mmCIF file of N, CA and C in Angstrom:
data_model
loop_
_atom_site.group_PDB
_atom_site.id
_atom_site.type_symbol
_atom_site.label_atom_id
_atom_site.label_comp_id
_atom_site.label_asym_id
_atom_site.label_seq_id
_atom_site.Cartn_x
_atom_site.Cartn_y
_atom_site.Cartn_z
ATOM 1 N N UNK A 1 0.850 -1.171 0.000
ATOM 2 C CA UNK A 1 0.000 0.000 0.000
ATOM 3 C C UNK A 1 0.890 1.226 0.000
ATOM 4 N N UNK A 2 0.530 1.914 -0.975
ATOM 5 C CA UNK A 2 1.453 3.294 -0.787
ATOM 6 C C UNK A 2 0.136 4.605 0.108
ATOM 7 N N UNK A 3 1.176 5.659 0.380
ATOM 8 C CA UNK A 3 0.639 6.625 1.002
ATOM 9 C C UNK A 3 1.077 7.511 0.420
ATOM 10 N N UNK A 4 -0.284 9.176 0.425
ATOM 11 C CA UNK A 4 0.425 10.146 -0.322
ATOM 12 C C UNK A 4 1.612 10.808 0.302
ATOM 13 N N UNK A 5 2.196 11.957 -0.395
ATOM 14 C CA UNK A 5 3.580 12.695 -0.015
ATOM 15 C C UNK A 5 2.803 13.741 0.399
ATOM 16 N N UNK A 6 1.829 13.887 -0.434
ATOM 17 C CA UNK A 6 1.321 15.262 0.062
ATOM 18 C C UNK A 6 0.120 15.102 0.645
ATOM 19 N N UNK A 7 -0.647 16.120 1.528
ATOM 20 C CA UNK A 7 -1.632 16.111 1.503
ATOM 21 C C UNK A 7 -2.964 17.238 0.886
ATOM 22 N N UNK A 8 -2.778 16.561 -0.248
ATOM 23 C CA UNK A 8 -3.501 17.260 -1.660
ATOM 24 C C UNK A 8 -5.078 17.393 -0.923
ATOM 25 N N UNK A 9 -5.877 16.975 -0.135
ATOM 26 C CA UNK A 9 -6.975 17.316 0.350
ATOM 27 C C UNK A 9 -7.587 18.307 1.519
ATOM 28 N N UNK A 10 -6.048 18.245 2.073
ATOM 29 C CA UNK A 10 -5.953 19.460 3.411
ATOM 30 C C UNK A 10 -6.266 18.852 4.634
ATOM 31 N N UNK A 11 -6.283 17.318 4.821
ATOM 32 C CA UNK A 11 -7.209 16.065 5.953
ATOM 33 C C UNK A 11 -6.132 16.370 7.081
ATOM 34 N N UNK A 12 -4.691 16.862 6.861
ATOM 35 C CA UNK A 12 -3.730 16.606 8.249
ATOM 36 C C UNK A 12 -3.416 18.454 8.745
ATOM 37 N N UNK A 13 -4.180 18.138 10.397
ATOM 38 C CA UNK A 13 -3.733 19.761 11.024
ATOM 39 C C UNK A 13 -2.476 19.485 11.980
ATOM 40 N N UNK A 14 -1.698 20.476 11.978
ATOM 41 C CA UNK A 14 -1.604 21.859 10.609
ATOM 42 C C UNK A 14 -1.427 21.189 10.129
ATOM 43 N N UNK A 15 -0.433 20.374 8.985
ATOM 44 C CA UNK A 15 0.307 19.847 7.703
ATOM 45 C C UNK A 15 0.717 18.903 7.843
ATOM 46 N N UNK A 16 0.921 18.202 6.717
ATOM 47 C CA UNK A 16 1.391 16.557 6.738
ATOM 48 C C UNK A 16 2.673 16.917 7.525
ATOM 49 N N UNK A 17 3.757 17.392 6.936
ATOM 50 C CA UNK A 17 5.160 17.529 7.669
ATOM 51 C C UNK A 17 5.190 17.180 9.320
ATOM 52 N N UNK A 18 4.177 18.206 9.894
ATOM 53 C CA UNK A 18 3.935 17.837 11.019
ATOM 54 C C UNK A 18 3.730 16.750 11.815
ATOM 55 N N UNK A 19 2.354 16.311 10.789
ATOM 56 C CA UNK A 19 2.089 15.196 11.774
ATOM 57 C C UNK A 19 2.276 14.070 11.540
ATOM 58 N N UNK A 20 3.362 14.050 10.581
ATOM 59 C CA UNK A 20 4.250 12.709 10.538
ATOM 60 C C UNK A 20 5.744 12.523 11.371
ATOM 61 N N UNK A 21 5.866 13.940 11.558
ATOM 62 C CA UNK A 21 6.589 14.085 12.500
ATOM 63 C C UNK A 21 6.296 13.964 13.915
ATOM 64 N N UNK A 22 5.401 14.485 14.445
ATOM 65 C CA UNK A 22 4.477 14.052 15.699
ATOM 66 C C UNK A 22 4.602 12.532 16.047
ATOM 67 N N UNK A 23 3.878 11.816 14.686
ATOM 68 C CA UNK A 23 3.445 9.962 15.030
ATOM 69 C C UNK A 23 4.649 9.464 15.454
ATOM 70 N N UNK A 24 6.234 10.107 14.045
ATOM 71 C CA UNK A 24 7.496 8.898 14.224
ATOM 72 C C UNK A 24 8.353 9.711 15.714
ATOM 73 N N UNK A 25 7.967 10.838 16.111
ATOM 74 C CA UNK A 25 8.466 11.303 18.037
ATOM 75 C C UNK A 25 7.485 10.127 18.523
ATOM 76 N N UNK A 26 6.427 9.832 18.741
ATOM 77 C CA UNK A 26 5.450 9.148 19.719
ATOM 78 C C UNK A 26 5.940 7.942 19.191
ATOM 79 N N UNK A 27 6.241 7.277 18.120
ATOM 80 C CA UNK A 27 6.282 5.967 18.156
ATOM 81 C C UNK A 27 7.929 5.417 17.779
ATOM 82 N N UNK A 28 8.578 6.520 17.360
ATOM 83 C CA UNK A 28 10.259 6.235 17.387
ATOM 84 C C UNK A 28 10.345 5.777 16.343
ATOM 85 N N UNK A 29 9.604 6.126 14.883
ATOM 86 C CA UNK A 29 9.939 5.298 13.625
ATOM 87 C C UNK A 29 10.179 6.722 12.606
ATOM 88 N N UNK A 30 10.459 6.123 11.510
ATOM 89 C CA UNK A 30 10.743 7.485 10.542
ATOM 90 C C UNK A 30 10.569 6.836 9.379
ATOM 91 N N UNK A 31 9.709 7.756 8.151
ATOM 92 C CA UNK A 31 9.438 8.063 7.492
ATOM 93 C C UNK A 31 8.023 7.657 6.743
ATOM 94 N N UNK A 32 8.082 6.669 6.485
ATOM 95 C CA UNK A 32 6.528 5.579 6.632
ATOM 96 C C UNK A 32 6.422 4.965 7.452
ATOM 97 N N UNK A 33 7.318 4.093 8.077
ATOM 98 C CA UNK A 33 6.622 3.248 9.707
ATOM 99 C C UNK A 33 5.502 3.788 9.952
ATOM 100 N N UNK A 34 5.435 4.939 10.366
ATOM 101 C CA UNK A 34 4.498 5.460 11.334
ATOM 102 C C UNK A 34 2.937 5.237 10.655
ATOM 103 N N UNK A 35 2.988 4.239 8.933
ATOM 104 C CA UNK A 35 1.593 3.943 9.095
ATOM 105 C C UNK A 35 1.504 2.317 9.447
ATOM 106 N N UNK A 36 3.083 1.955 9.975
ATOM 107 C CA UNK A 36 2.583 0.358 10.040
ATOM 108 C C UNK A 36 2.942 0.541 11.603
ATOM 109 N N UNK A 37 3.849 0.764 12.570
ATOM 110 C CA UNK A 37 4.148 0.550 13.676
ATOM 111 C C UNK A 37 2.644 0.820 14.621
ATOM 112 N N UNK A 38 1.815 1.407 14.415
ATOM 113 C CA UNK A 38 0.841 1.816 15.563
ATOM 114 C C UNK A 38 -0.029 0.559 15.033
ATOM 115 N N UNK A 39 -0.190 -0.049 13.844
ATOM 116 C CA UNK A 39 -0.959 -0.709 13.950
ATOM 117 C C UNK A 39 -0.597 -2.179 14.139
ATOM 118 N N UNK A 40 0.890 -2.208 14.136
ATOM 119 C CA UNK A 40 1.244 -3.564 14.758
ATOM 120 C C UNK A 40 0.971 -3.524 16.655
ATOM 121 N N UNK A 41 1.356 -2.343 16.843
ATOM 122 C CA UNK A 41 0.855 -2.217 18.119
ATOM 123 C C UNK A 41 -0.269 -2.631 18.557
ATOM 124 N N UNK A 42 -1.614 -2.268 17.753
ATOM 125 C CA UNK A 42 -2.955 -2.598 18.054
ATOM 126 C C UNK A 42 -3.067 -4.034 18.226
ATOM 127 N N UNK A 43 -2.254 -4.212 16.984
ATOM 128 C CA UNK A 43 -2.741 -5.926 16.652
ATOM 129 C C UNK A 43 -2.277 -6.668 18.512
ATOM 130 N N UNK A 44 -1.003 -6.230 18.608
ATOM 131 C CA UNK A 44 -0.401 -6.838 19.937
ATOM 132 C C UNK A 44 -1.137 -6.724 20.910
ATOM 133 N N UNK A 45 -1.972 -5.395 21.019
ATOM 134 C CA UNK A 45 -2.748 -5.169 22.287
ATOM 135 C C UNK A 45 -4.247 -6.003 22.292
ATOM 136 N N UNK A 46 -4.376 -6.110 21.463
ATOM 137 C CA UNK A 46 -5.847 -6.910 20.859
ATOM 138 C C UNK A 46 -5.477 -8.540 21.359
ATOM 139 N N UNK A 47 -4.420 -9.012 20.477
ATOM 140 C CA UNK A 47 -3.934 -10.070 20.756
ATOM 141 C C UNK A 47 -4.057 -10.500 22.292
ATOM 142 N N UNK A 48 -3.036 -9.780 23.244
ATOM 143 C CA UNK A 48 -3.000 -9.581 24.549
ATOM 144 C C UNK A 48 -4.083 -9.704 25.447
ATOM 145 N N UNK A 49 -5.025 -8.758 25.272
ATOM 146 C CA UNK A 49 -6.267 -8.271 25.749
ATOM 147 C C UNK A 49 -7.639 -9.359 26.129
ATOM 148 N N UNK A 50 -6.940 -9.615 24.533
ATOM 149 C CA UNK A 50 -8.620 -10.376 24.602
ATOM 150 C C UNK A 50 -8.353 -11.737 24.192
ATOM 151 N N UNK A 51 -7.009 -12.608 23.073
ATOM 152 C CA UNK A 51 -6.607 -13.720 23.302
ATOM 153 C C UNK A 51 -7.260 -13.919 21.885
ATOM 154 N N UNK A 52 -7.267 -13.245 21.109
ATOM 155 C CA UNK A 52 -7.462 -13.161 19.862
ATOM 156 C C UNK A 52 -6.923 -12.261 18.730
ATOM 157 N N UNK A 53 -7.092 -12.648 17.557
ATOM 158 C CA UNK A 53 -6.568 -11.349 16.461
ATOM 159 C C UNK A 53 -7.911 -10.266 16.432
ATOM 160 N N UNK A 54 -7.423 -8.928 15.513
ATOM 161 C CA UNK A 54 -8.313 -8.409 15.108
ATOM 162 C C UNK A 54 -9.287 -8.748 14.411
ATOM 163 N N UNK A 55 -9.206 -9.809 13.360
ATOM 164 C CA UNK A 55 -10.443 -10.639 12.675
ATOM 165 C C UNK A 55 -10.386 -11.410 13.345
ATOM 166 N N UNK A 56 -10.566 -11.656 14.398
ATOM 167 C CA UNK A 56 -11.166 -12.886 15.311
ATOM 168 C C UNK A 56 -12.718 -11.630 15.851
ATOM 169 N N UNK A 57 -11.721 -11.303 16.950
ATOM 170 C CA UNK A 57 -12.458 -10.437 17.221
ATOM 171 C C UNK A 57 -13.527 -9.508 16.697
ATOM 172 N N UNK A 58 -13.206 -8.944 15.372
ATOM 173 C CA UNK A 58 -14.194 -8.475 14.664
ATOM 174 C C UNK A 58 -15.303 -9.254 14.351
ATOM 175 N N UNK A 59 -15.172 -10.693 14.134
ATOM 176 C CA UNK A 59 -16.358 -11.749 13.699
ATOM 177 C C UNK A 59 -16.933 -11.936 14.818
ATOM 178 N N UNK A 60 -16.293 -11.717 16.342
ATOM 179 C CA UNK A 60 -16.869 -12.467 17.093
ATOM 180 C C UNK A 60 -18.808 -12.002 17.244
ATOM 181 N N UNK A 61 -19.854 -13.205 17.878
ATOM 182 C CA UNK A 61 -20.682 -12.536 18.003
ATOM 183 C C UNK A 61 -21.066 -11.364 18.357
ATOM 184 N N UNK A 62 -21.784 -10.291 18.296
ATOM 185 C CA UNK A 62 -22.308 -9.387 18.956
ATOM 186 C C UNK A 62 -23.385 -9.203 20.082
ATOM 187 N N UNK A 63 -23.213 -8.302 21.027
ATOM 188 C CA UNK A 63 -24.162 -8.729 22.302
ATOM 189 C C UNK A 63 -25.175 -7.388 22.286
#
């Protein structure tokens, strides 16, 4: 999956520069990581949590 360079729609405040800079300070990665590291994170905490994956969990019944 690629990601844009820019943000041609105006979706990141203030500016992309920023807040890709923001994610890889909070998560210690640089340059694209910062769209895979938070979500390997999730997966781990999900994993952890509840003793399942995210598509586990997502299928599971609803209450």
């Amino acid at each position: 999956h690629s990601y844009p360079a820019t943000d041609e729609n105006g979706l990141e405040e203030p500016d992309l520069d920023t807040v890709h800079r923001m994610f890889n300070d909070a998560f210690g990665t640089k340059d694209n990581e910062l769209y895979y590291v938070p979500l390997e994170r999730f997966e781990q905490f999900v994993q952890e949590h509840f003793g399942m994956s995210i598509d586990e969990l997502y299928a599971a019944p609803k209450q």
